[in-house]
Amino acid sequence: MIEFRKTTIIFWLLTAILFVSCKEHRATHQHLAVDSLMNAAYQARDYDSILSLANSHQQEGTLSELKACYWRGYAYSRMRKVKMAEMEWKNAISQKVSKTDDLDYYAQAANRLVGLLYLKADYEEAMRVALPAIKLLKEKDYTMNNDYSNLLTFMGSCQLKLNLLDEAANNFSIAWQYYLQVTEADPAIANYTSAIVGIVTIVDAYIQTAHYHEAYEWTSHFDNMLQQCRQHPKAREEYIDKQWARLCLYRACALEGLGQKAEAAKAYLAALQTNYAKTGDGKIEATNYLMIAERWREAADNFQIMDVQLFNYDVKMSLETIHSYLLPKYLANAGAHRTDTTIAVGIQICHALDSAIIWQKQDDAAELATIYETQQKETELMEQRATMSDQRLWMVIIILGLVILAFGLFVFFRHRAAMRLEAAYHDLEIANARAEESSRMKSDFIQQISHEIRTPLNILSGFTQVLTMPDMKYDDATLEDFKWQITENTDRITSLVNKMLELSEAKNNTVIERTDKVSPVQIATEAVSTSNIANASHLTFDMQVSPEAEQTIIQTNLSAAVRALSQLLDNARKFTAPAEGHQHKTSADRQQKVVLRISASSGRLFFSVEDTGIGVPYKEAERIFEEFVQLDEYYDGTGIGLTVARSLARRIGGNIVVDTAYIGGSRFVMTVPC
């Protein structure tokens, strides 16, 4: 009887092993077939087919969740559904990586996600994604590929944008070594072109941040890689011509920034000899150098092709498009004194802002609906997977005869799946609520910015119309006033656009490196110059420095400290001016006053900004530091200045508070550790 039982157990075990082996063999063939179908759709650029294949084969279990998420993210990115692509790629890199095949798709998903976040200027989030991805790929010894090199490149570019210069340079150096190693180990043309794209990203980041010396050094690496690519038998002449033109243009920008104008002009002439420089894209890229060199007329001429280029590429009028293309076009024509074109571009910016707001609202709503629908499908997919798992489990139960044990496992896993679904649904409700609130606040902010930009544009339009009236003559003083008004309103437009880009810093908690040894007076002087408060006509400004503070040298981040203090001075300047059409309790004939007091005590430095403006109610002392909060709607502003100022102060170890005991106006105190 015992021998019979042993034989029976062995028989069922062998049957189960054969069953599992056959199943794994069949699954391998199915995975290969699915990969072939996905690659065919990829080659055909059929993004709808990619989505359909990813969904159906993931549901059937022939495509892993990591691969399916990667392909869906790729398809959505090509269809310009950025939020959907970001969600899918984040889901992809959250999956467990066990096989080499998974590592490949994990690296690609991480690379594309970090690149997307970098283009969105979300540098902190990009670094949060890149760091664990780089660590995992290094631990798995999966570094000999351009996805890993590009992650290092994007990591360094983000650090550069956040003024972490040494860390950025180190990551760029490591990325360069990997680019060389990858192309040497596998000299495929795709590896050369990918390396060139990475180097272009580095050079462009240095030029955007005005680090022209480093940018010029990296053009040598660009030249080195381009020469290797040129010698490849599969290198296309058109591609080499385009990259050579870019190399010359980058050198021209770097040399111009270094003050070597003659050498910069030679590099620019070399770029003009290429075929790419004669194309619309080439002319637009050339404007970077022309704007730096203040060759306004040539830049304005090149920008004439922009509308055609935007139409050809079907570019939607987003805030990024306005900032990257239309605003430089406006500045180029203004610098070239082409009044009619300047007015036309200004009107175009107004219309584009309206279009951008409408498009962004519609696009956000559509993508949120799609995300919600996708999450519903994922829930259904989880339920289907649970059902399929149950069927397989019952089949194994029948084969092995372990009905009681298997039933217990089934109940356990079923309960755990229900708990996970309930937790996921709760998290989804919270995320949806936050998304709706964020969307509402962002919409209000964009509408306010749109209104504020229209005001200086209308002023500029009025002045330019007056200046272009025939037979009108003006004295030098009037012309000087016109020039001042035009310059001030142009700066105001630029400042508003920059504020939109600085919005991401409002809730930034990343610690800023403090390596600058400066005096408090230097911080205050630069902040006064940036805010231009000393030249305000409606108030008197005074700066008082205590003897202790005057003799103090502190180690901080000069740029962050100046920006935070200049926001406080700008706030004081604005709220001591009477709002148009609005009467306040302050006397209209009293001369307004702002005082900046600098003192040191107990190891801390104090910058106190006192004004005789409208003041801050005691109950609102903390609320005014929240995003988009404005206590008096009759005053101009975006509602993020104080939020950004406090964020910067805290990130360098200090803080900003309101002195609620102060009467006769407002007193803001910024503290910085000595």
Short mmCIF file of C-alpha atoms in Angstrom, two decimals, residues 73-513:
data_model
loop_
_atom_site.label_atom_id
_atom_site.label_comp_id
_atom_site.label_asym_id
_atom_site.label_seq_id
_atom_site.Cartn_x
_atom_site.Cartn_y
_atom_site.Cartn_z
CA GLY A 73 4.12 54.98 -23.52
CA TYR A 74 6.03 55.08 -26.81
CA ALA A 75 2.79 55.18 -28.84
CA TYR A 76 1.27 57.91 -26.66
CA SER A 77 4.44 60.02 -26.87
CA ARG A 78 4.32 59.87 -30.68
CA MET A 79 0.64 60.80 -30.56
CA ARG A 80 1.60 63.82 -28.34
CA LYS A 81 -0.35 62.54 -25.35
CA VAL A 82 2.40 63.47 -22.91
CA LYS A 83 0.60 62.73 -19.64
CA MET A 84 -0.44 59.30 -20.85
CA ALA A 85 3.13 58.53 -21.97
CA GLU A 86 4.49 59.68 -18.62
CA MET A 87 2.00 57.52 -16.71
CA GLU A 88 2.78 54.39 -18.77
CA TRP A 89 6.56 54.77 -18.51
CA LYS A 90 6.35 55.36 -14.76
CA ASN A 91 4.29 52.19 -14.52
CA ALA A 92 6.89 50.35 -16.64
CA ILE A 93 9.87 51.24 -14.43
CA SER A 94 7.88 50.31 -11.31
CA GLN A 95 7.69 46.68 -12.49
CA LYS A 96 10.00 43.96 -11.22
CA VAL A 97 13.00 43.39 -13.50
CA SER A 98 14.16 39.78 -13.65
CA LYS A 99 15.33 38.97 -17.21
CA THR A 100 17.79 40.61 -19.60
CA ASP A 101 14.91 41.28 -21.96
CA ASP A 102 13.14 43.15 -19.16
CA LEU A 103 16.31 45.14 -18.47
CA ASP A 104 16.38 46.36 -22.07
CA TYR A 105 12.80 47.64 -21.95
CA TYR A 106 13.31 49.03 -18.43
CA ALA A 107 16.33 51.04 -19.63
CA GLN A 108 14.44 52.35 -22.66
CA ALA A 109 11.40 53.33 -20.57
CA ALA A 110 13.56 55.10 -17.96
CA ASN A 111 15.54 56.92 -20.67
CA ARG A 112 12.43 58.14 -22.48
CA LEU A 113 10.66 59.13 -19.24
CA VAL A 114 13.61 61.16 -17.96
CA GLY A 115 13.96 62.82 -21.37
CA LEU A 116 10.26 63.75 -21.33
CA LEU A 117 10.51 65.24 -17.82
CA TYR A 118 13.64 67.16 -18.83
CA LEU A 119 11.85 68.70 -21.81
CA LYS A 120 9.01 69.69 -19.46
CA ALA A 121 11.64 71.45 -17.28
CA ASP A 122 10.60 69.23 -14.34
CA TYR A 123 14.24 68.75 -13.34
CA GLU A 124 13.70 67.55 -9.76
CA GLU A 125 11.26 64.82 -10.87
CA ALA A 126 13.60 63.82 -13.70
CA MET A 127 16.43 63.36 -11.19
CA ARG A 128 14.17 61.34 -8.87
CA VAL A 129 13.49 58.95 -11.75
CA ALA A 130 17.05 58.86 -13.12
CA LEU A 131 18.89 58.13 -9.85
CA PRO A 132 17.29 54.72 -9.01
CA ALA A 133 17.31 53.74 -12.71
CA ILE A 134 21.05 54.40 -13.00
CA LYS A 135 21.65 52.53 -9.73
CA LEU A 136 19.62 49.47 -10.84
CA LEU A 137 21.26 49.25 -14.28
CA LYS A 138 24.68 49.52 -12.65
CA GLU A 139 23.86 46.80 -10.12
CA LYS A 140 22.63 44.55 -12.95
CA ASP A 141 25.82 45.32 -14.94
CA TYR A 142 23.71 46.61 -17.81
CA THR A 143 25.65 49.77 -18.62
CA MET A 144 27.09 49.08 -22.07
CA ASN A 145 24.20 50.71 -23.91
CA ASN A 146 23.22 54.21 -24.93
CA ASP A 147 20.10 54.23 -22.74
CA TYR A 148 22.36 54.16 -19.67
CA SER A 149 24.63 56.83 -21.16
CA ASN A 150 21.63 59.02 -21.97
CA LEU A 151 20.33 58.67 -18.40
CA LEU A 152 23.67 60.04 -17.16
CA THR A 153 23.44 62.84 -19.74
CA PHE A 154 19.91 63.86 -18.69
CA MET A 155 20.92 63.59 -15.02
CA GLY A 156 23.82 65.98 -15.61
CA SER A 157 21.65 68.35 -17.65
CA CYS A 158 19.09 68.55 -14.81
CA GLN A 159 21.88 69.19 -12.29
CA LEU A 160 23.26 71.92 -14.55
CA LYS A 161 19.84 73.61 -14.72
CA LEU A 162 19.74 73.47 -10.90
CA ASN A 163 23.23 75.04 -10.69
CA LEU A 164 24.93 71.84 -9.45
CA LEU A 165 27.90 72.40 -11.74
CA ASP A 166 30.42 69.89 -10.35
CA GLU A 167 27.91 67.04 -10.19
CA ALA A 168 26.77 67.80 -13.74
CA ALA A 169 30.33 67.84 -15.08
CA ASN A 170 31.07 64.49 -13.41
CA ASN A 171 28.00 62.79 -14.92
CA PHE A 172 28.76 64.26 -18.35
CA SER A 173 32.32 62.90 -18.16
CA ILE A 174 31.12 59.40 -17.24
CA ALA A 175 28.50 59.50 -20.03
CA TRP A 176 31.20 60.44 -22.56
CA GLN A 177 33.32 57.45 -21.56
CA TYR A 178 30.34 55.13 -22.01
CA TYR A 179 29.52 56.64 -25.41
CA LEU A 180 33.08 55.84 -26.50
CA GLN A 181 32.97 52.31 -25.06
CA VAL A 182 29.57 51.48 -26.59
CA THR A 183 30.53 52.67 -30.09
CA GLU A 184 33.84 50.81 -29.85
CA ALA A 185 32.20 47.56 -28.69
CA ASP A 186 29.33 47.79 -31.20
CA PRO A 187 30.10 50.24 -34.07
CA ALA A 188 26.51 50.27 -35.37
CA ILE A 189 25.35 53.52 -36.96
CA ALA A 190 22.48 53.75 -34.40
CA ASN A 191 25.00 53.87 -31.53
CA TYR A 192 26.88 56.76 -33.16
CA THR A 193 23.72 58.77 -33.81
CA SER A 194 22.46 58.14 -30.27
CA ALA A 195 25.81 59.30 -28.84
CA ILE A 196 25.65 62.45 -30.97
CA VAL A 197 22.15 63.20 -29.66
CA GLY A 198 23.43 62.88 -26.10
CA ILE A 199 26.38 65.21 -26.75
CA VAL A 200 24.06 67.74 -28.42
CA THR A 201 21.95 67.69 -25.24
CA ILE A 202 25.03 68.45 -23.13
CA VAL A 203 26.29 71.31 -25.33
CA ASP A 204 22.80 72.80 -25.57
CA ALA A 205 22.38 72.68 -21.78
CA TYR A 206 25.67 74.51 -21.24
CA ILE A 207 24.74 77.20 -23.78
CA GLN A 208 21.25 77.66 -22.29
CA THR A 209 22.82 78.20 -18.85
CA ALA A 210 25.47 80.57 -20.29
CA HIS A 211 28.42 78.30 -19.40
CA TYR A 212 30.15 79.07 -22.68
CA HIS A 213 33.62 77.82 -21.75
CA GLU A 214 32.33 74.32 -20.97
CA ALA A 215 30.10 74.41 -24.05
CA TYR A 216 33.09 75.17 -26.26
CA GLU A 217 35.11 72.32 -24.72
CA TRP A 218 32.26 69.89 -25.43
CA THR A 219 32.13 70.90 -29.09
CA SER A 220 35.48 69.07 -29.38
CA HIS A 221 33.78 65.85 -28.20
CA PHE A 222 30.98 66.56 -30.65
CA ASP A 223 33.53 66.96 -33.47
CA ASN A 224 35.32 63.74 -32.45
CA MET A 225 32.13 61.64 -32.46
CA LEU A 226 30.92 63.22 -35.70
CA GLN A 227 34.18 62.37 -37.47
CA GLN A 228 33.85 58.73 -36.38
CA CYS A 229 30.25 58.67 -37.61
CA ARG A 230 31.28 60.23 -40.95
CA GLN A 231 33.62 57.28 -41.60
CA HIS A 232 30.85 54.71 -41.06
CA PRO A 233 29.79 53.02 -44.33
CA LYS A 234 26.09 53.54 -43.49
CA ALA A 235 26.42 57.23 -42.60
CA ARG A 236 24.03 59.42 -44.60
CA GLU A 237 25.49 62.58 -46.10
CA GLU A 238 22.36 64.55 -45.22
CA TYR A 239 22.70 63.58 -41.54
CA ILE A 240 26.42 64.46 -41.45
CA ASP A 241 25.70 67.83 -43.08
CA LYS A 242 23.02 68.62 -40.49
CA GLN A 243 25.20 67.71 -37.50
CA TRP A 244 28.18 69.64 -38.90
CA ALA A 245 25.96 72.71 -39.22
CA ARG A 246 24.87 72.29 -35.60
CA LEU A 247 28.46 71.88 -34.45
CA CYS A 248 29.46 75.14 -36.16
CA LEU A 249 26.44 76.97 -34.71
CA TYR A 250 27.22 75.73 -31.19
CA ARG A 251 30.82 76.87 -31.55
CA ALA A 252 29.61 80.25 -32.76
CA CYS A 253 27.32 80.61 -29.71
CA ALA A 254 30.07 79.55 -27.28
CA LEU A 255 32.71 81.82 -28.83
CA GLU A 256 30.31 84.77 -28.90
CA GLY A 257 29.50 84.19 -25.25
CA LEU A 258 33.25 84.15 -24.49
CA GLY A 259 33.67 87.49 -26.25
CA GLN A 260 35.60 86.04 -29.23
CA LYS A 261 33.34 87.70 -31.77
CA ALA A 262 35.59 87.31 -34.82
CA GLU A 263 36.06 83.59 -34.28
CA ALA A 264 32.33 83.23 -33.59
CA ALA A 265 31.51 84.93 -36.89
CA LYS A 266 33.86 82.53 -38.73
CA ALA A 267 32.14 79.53 -37.15
CA TYR A 268 28.77 80.95 -38.15
CA LEU A 269 29.96 81.44 -41.76
CA ALA A 270 31.12 77.81 -41.78
CA ALA A 271 27.61 76.76 -40.71
CA LEU A 272 26.09 78.82 -43.54
CA GLN A 273 28.07 76.79 -46.08
CA THR A 274 26.04 73.65 -45.24
CA ASN A 275 22.85 72.58 -46.95
CA TYR A 276 21.08 72.31 -43.61
CA ALA A 277 21.62 76.03 -42.90
CA LYS A 278 19.50 76.81 -45.98
CA THR A 279 16.51 74.81 -44.66
CA GLY A 280 13.78 76.20 -42.43
CA ASP A 281 15.00 74.19 -39.42
CA GLY A 282 18.56 75.37 -39.99
CA LYS A 283 17.53 79.02 -40.12
CA ILE A 284 15.58 78.71 -36.88
CA GLU A 285 18.54 77.04 -35.12
CA ALA A 286 20.85 79.79 -36.41
CA THR A 287 18.81 82.41 -34.53
CA ASN A 288 20.33 81.21 -31.22
CA TYR A 289 23.70 82.59 -32.29
CA LEU A 290 22.24 85.69 -33.95
CA MET A 291 20.32 86.61 -30.78
CA ILE A 292 23.41 86.14 -28.59
CA ALA A 293 25.43 88.25 -31.05
CA GLU A 294 22.63 90.88 -31.13
CA ARG A 295 22.44 90.61 -34.91
CA TRP A 296 18.77 91.48 -34.71
CA ARG A 297 18.03 92.06 -38.37
CA GLU A 298 19.46 88.72 -39.46
CA ALA A 299 17.64 86.97 -36.63
CA ALA A 300 14.38 88.68 -37.61
CA ASP A 301 14.92 87.61 -41.25
CA ASN A 302 15.41 83.99 -40.18
CA PHE A 303 12.29 84.09 -38.03
CA GLN A 304 10.18 84.88 -41.10
CA ILE A 305 10.15 81.15 -41.93
CA MET A 306 8.90 80.20 -38.43
CA ASP A 307 5.15 80.21 -39.18
CA VAL A 308 5.72 77.85 -42.10
CA GLN A 309 7.84 75.55 -39.93
CA LEU A 310 5.27 75.44 -37.15
CA PHE A 311 2.58 74.62 -39.72
CA ASN A 312 4.68 71.90 -41.37
CA TYR A 313 5.31 70.17 -38.04
CA ASP A 314 1.72 70.74 -36.84
CA VAL A 315 2.99 72.40 -33.65
CA LYS A 316 0.22 73.43 -31.26
CA MET A 317 0.37 76.84 -29.60
CA SER A 318 1.37 75.88 -26.07
CA LEU A 319 3.08 78.07 -23.47
CA GLU A 320 6.37 76.29 -24.29
CA THR A 321 5.96 77.18 -28.00
CA ILE A 322 5.25 80.82 -27.18
CA HIS A 323 8.28 81.04 -24.90
CA SER A 324 10.67 79.13 -27.21
CA TYR A 325 9.67 80.64 -30.57
CA LEU A 326 7.25 83.57 -30.58
CA LEU A 327 8.86 85.58 -27.76
CA PRO A 328 12.39 85.38 -29.34
CA LYS A 329 10.81 86.35 -32.67
CA TYR A 330 9.21 89.36 -30.97
CA LEU A 331 12.51 90.40 -29.32
CA ALA A 332 14.44 89.99 -32.59
CA ASN A 333 12.05 92.24 -34.52
CA ALA A 334 12.00 94.77 -31.67
CA GLY A 335 15.80 94.81 -31.66
CA ALA A 336 15.78 95.27 -35.45
CA HIS A 337 13.35 98.23 -35.04
CA ARG A 338 10.82 96.61 -37.36
CA THR A 339 7.80 98.22 -35.80
CA ASP A 340 5.06 96.74 -37.96
CA THR A 341 6.38 93.20 -37.59
CA THR A 342 6.84 93.71 -33.84
CA ILE A 343 3.20 94.74 -33.50
CA ALA A 344 2.08 91.80 -35.63
CA VAL A 345 4.07 89.33 -33.53
CA GLY A 346 2.73 90.91 -30.35
CA ILE A 347 -0.82 90.42 -31.59
CA GLN A 348 0.10 86.86 -32.60
CA ILE A 349 1.34 86.22 -29.03
CA CYS A 350 -2.00 87.47 -27.65
CA HIS A 351 -3.97 85.13 -29.92
CA ALA A 352 -1.54 82.31 -29.24
CA LEU A 353 -2.01 82.70 -25.48
CA ASP A 354 -5.77 82.37 -25.86
CA SER A 355 -5.29 79.31 -28.09
CA ALA A 356 -2.77 77.81 -25.66
CA ILE A 357 -5.14 78.22 -22.71
CA ILE A 358 -8.09 76.68 -24.58
CA TRP A 359 -5.98 73.87 -26.03
CA GLN A 360 -4.36 73.09 -22.70
CA LYS A 361 -7.72 72.89 -20.93
CA GLN A 362 -9.17 70.64 -23.61
CA ASP A 363 -6.06 68.49 -23.77
CA ASP A 364 -5.87 68.14 -19.98
CA ALA A 365 -9.54 67.16 -19.81
CA ALA A 366 -9.16 64.61 -22.61
CA GLU A 367 -6.04 63.08 -21.09
CA LEU A 368 -7.60 62.91 -17.62
CA ALA A 369 -10.60 61.12 -19.13
CA THR A 370 -8.28 58.74 -20.95
CA ILE A 371 -6.27 58.11 -17.76
CA TYR A 372 -9.47 57.33 -15.87
CA GLU A 373 -10.60 54.99 -18.66
CA THR A 374 -7.19 53.32 -18.68
CA GLN A 375 -7.30 52.79 -14.94
CA GLN A 376 -10.73 51.19 -15.31
CA LYS A 377 -9.34 48.86 -17.97
CA GLU A 378 -6.42 48.01 -15.70
CA THR A 379 -8.87 47.13 -12.94
CA GLU A 380 -10.78 44.88 -15.34
CA LEU A 381 -7.51 43.37 -16.48
CA MET A 382 -6.54 42.61 -12.89
CA GLU A 383 -9.90 40.90 -12.37
CA GLN A 384 -9.43 38.87 -15.57
CA ARG A 385 -5.94 37.91 -14.46
CA ALA A 386 -7.33 36.83 -11.09
CA THR A 387 -9.92 34.67 -12.88
CA MET A 388 -7.26 33.10 -15.13
CA SER A 389 -5.07 32.48 -12.10
CA ASP A 390 -7.99 30.77 -10.40
CA GLN A 391 -8.50 28.47 -13.41
CA ARG A 392 -4.83 27.53 -13.54
CA LEU A 393 -4.84 27.00 -9.80
CA TRP A 394 -7.84 24.66 -10.00
CA MET A 395 -6.14 22.73 -12.82
CA VAL A 396 -3.04 22.24 -10.69
CA ILE A 397 -5.32 21.25 -7.77
CA ILE A 398 -6.93 18.50 -9.92
CA ILE A 399 -3.52 17.25 -11.14
CA LEU A 400 -1.83 17.13 -7.75
CA GLY A 401 -4.90 16.22 -5.73
CA LEU A 402 -4.25 18.94 -3.13
CA VAL A 403 -7.81 20.28 -3.09
CA ILE A 404 -7.91 21.41 0.51
CA LEU A 405 -4.52 23.16 0.49
CA ALA A 406 -5.16 24.80 -2.88
CA PHE A 407 -8.56 26.07 -1.74
CA GLY A 408 -6.92 27.73 1.26
CA LEU A 409 -4.37 29.43 -0.99
CA PHE A 410 -7.14 30.58 -3.31
CA VAL A 411 -9.05 32.24 -0.45
CA PHE A 412 -5.88 33.88 0.81
CA PHE A 413 -4.83 35.35 -2.55
CA ARG A 414 -8.39 36.38 -3.35
CA HIS A 415 -8.64 38.34 -0.13
CA ARG A 416 -5.27 39.99 -0.67
CA ALA A 417 -6.22 40.99 -4.24
CA ALA A 418 -9.45 42.56 -2.93
CA MET A 419 -7.48 44.54 -0.34
CA ARG A 420 -5.07 45.76 -3.02
CA LEU A 421 -7.97 46.81 -5.25
CA GLU A 422 -9.61 48.70 -2.39
CA ALA A 423 -6.34 50.48 -1.54
CA ALA A 424 -5.73 51.29 -5.22
CA TYR A 425 -9.24 52.71 -5.57
CA HIS A 426 -8.74 54.88 -2.49
CA ASP A 427 -5.42 56.17 -3.86
CA LEU A 428 -7.12 56.87 -7.19
CA GLU A 429 -9.81 58.97 -5.51
CA ILE A 430 -7.13 61.03 -3.72
CA ALA A 431 -5.10 61.43 -6.92
CA ASN A 432 -8.18 62.53 -8.90
CA ALA A 433 -9.09 65.12 -6.26
CA ARG A 434 -5.56 66.50 -6.28
CA ALA A 435 -5.47 66.55 -10.07
CA GLU A 436 -8.75 68.49 -10.27
CA GLU A 437 -7.58 71.05 -7.71
CA SER A 438 -4.22 71.42 -9.45
CA SER A 439 -5.95 71.85 -12.81
CA ARG A 440 -8.25 74.56 -11.42
CA MET A 441 -5.40 76.48 -9.82
CA LYS A 442 -3.27 76.19 -12.94
CA SER A 443 -6.14 77.44 -15.13
CA ASP A 444 -6.67 80.47 -12.86
CA PHE A 445 -2.96 81.19 -12.95
CA ILE A 446 -2.75 80.95 -16.76
CA GLN A 447 -5.77 83.24 -17.18
CA GLN A 448 -4.20 85.78 -14.85
CA ILE A 449 -0.86 85.63 -16.65
CA SER A 450 -2.67 86.03 -19.98
CA HIS A 451 -4.39 89.17 -18.67
CA GLU A 452 -1.14 90.62 -17.34
CA ILE A 453 0.69 90.01 -20.63
CA ARG A 454 -2.04 91.74 -22.62
CA THR A 455 -1.55 94.98 -20.66
CA PRO A 456 2.11 95.61 -21.66
CA LEU A 457 1.39 94.36 -25.18
CA ASN A 458 -1.39 96.94 -25.54
CA ILE A 459 0.97 99.63 -24.26
CA LEU A 460 3.66 98.57 -26.74
CA SER A 461 1.12 98.52 -29.56
CA GLY A 462 -0.02 102.03 -28.69
CA PHE A 463 3.51 103.46 -28.61
CA THR A 464 4.50 101.80 -31.87
CA GLN A 465 1.37 103.14 -33.58
CA VAL A 466 2.17 106.64 -32.36
CA LEU A 467 5.79 106.35 -33.52
CA THR A 468 4.77 105.19 -36.99
CA MET A 469 2.26 107.98 -37.62
CA PRO A 470 3.34 110.03 -40.68
CA ASP A 471 4.48 113.63 -40.31
CA MET A 472 4.79 113.36 -36.55
CA LYS A 473 7.89 114.79 -34.89
CA TYR A 474 8.91 114.37 -31.28
CA ASP A 475 11.56 116.02 -29.15
CA ASP A 476 14.41 114.04 -27.59
CA ALA A 477 12.78 113.88 -24.17
CA THR A 478 9.57 112.42 -25.61
CA LEU A 479 11.47 109.86 -27.65
CA GLU A 480 13.52 108.91 -24.60
CA ASP A 481 10.29 108.41 -22.62
CA PHE A 482 8.86 106.27 -25.43
CA LYS A 483 12.03 104.19 -25.44
CA TRP A 484 11.88 103.74 -21.67
CA GLN A 485 8.22 102.70 -21.77
CA ILE A 486 8.84 100.17 -24.57
CA THR A 487 11.86 98.68 -22.76
CA GLU A 488 10.02 98.48 -19.43
CA ASN A 489 6.99 96.71 -20.90
CA THR A 490 9.16 94.34 -22.94
CA ASP A 491 11.01 93.43 -19.73
CA ARG A 492 7.67 92.99 -18.01
CA ILE A 493 6.52 90.47 -20.65
CA THR A 494 9.80 88.57 -20.32
CA SER A 495 9.46 88.62 -16.52
CA LEU A 496 5.93 87.21 -16.66
CA VAL A 497 6.95 84.37 -18.95
CA ASN A 498 9.90 83.62 -16.65
CA LYS A 499 7.51 83.53 -13.70
CA MET A 500 5.51 80.84 -15.44
CA LEU A 501 8.67 78.80 -15.84
CA GLU A 502 9.63 79.41 -12.18
CA LEU A 503 6.29 78.06 -10.97
CA SER A 504 7.83 74.60 -10.59
CA GLU A 505 10.06 76.00 -7.81
CA ALA A 506 7.11 76.91 -5.60
CA LYS A 507 7.00 73.47 -3.90
CA ASN A 508 10.60 72.46 -4.50
CA ASN A 509 12.20 70.96 -1.39
CA THR A 510 15.60 70.11 -2.86
CA VAL A 511 18.44 71.53 -0.76
CA ILE A 512 20.48 74.12 -2.68
CA GLU A 513 24.25 73.79 -2.33
#
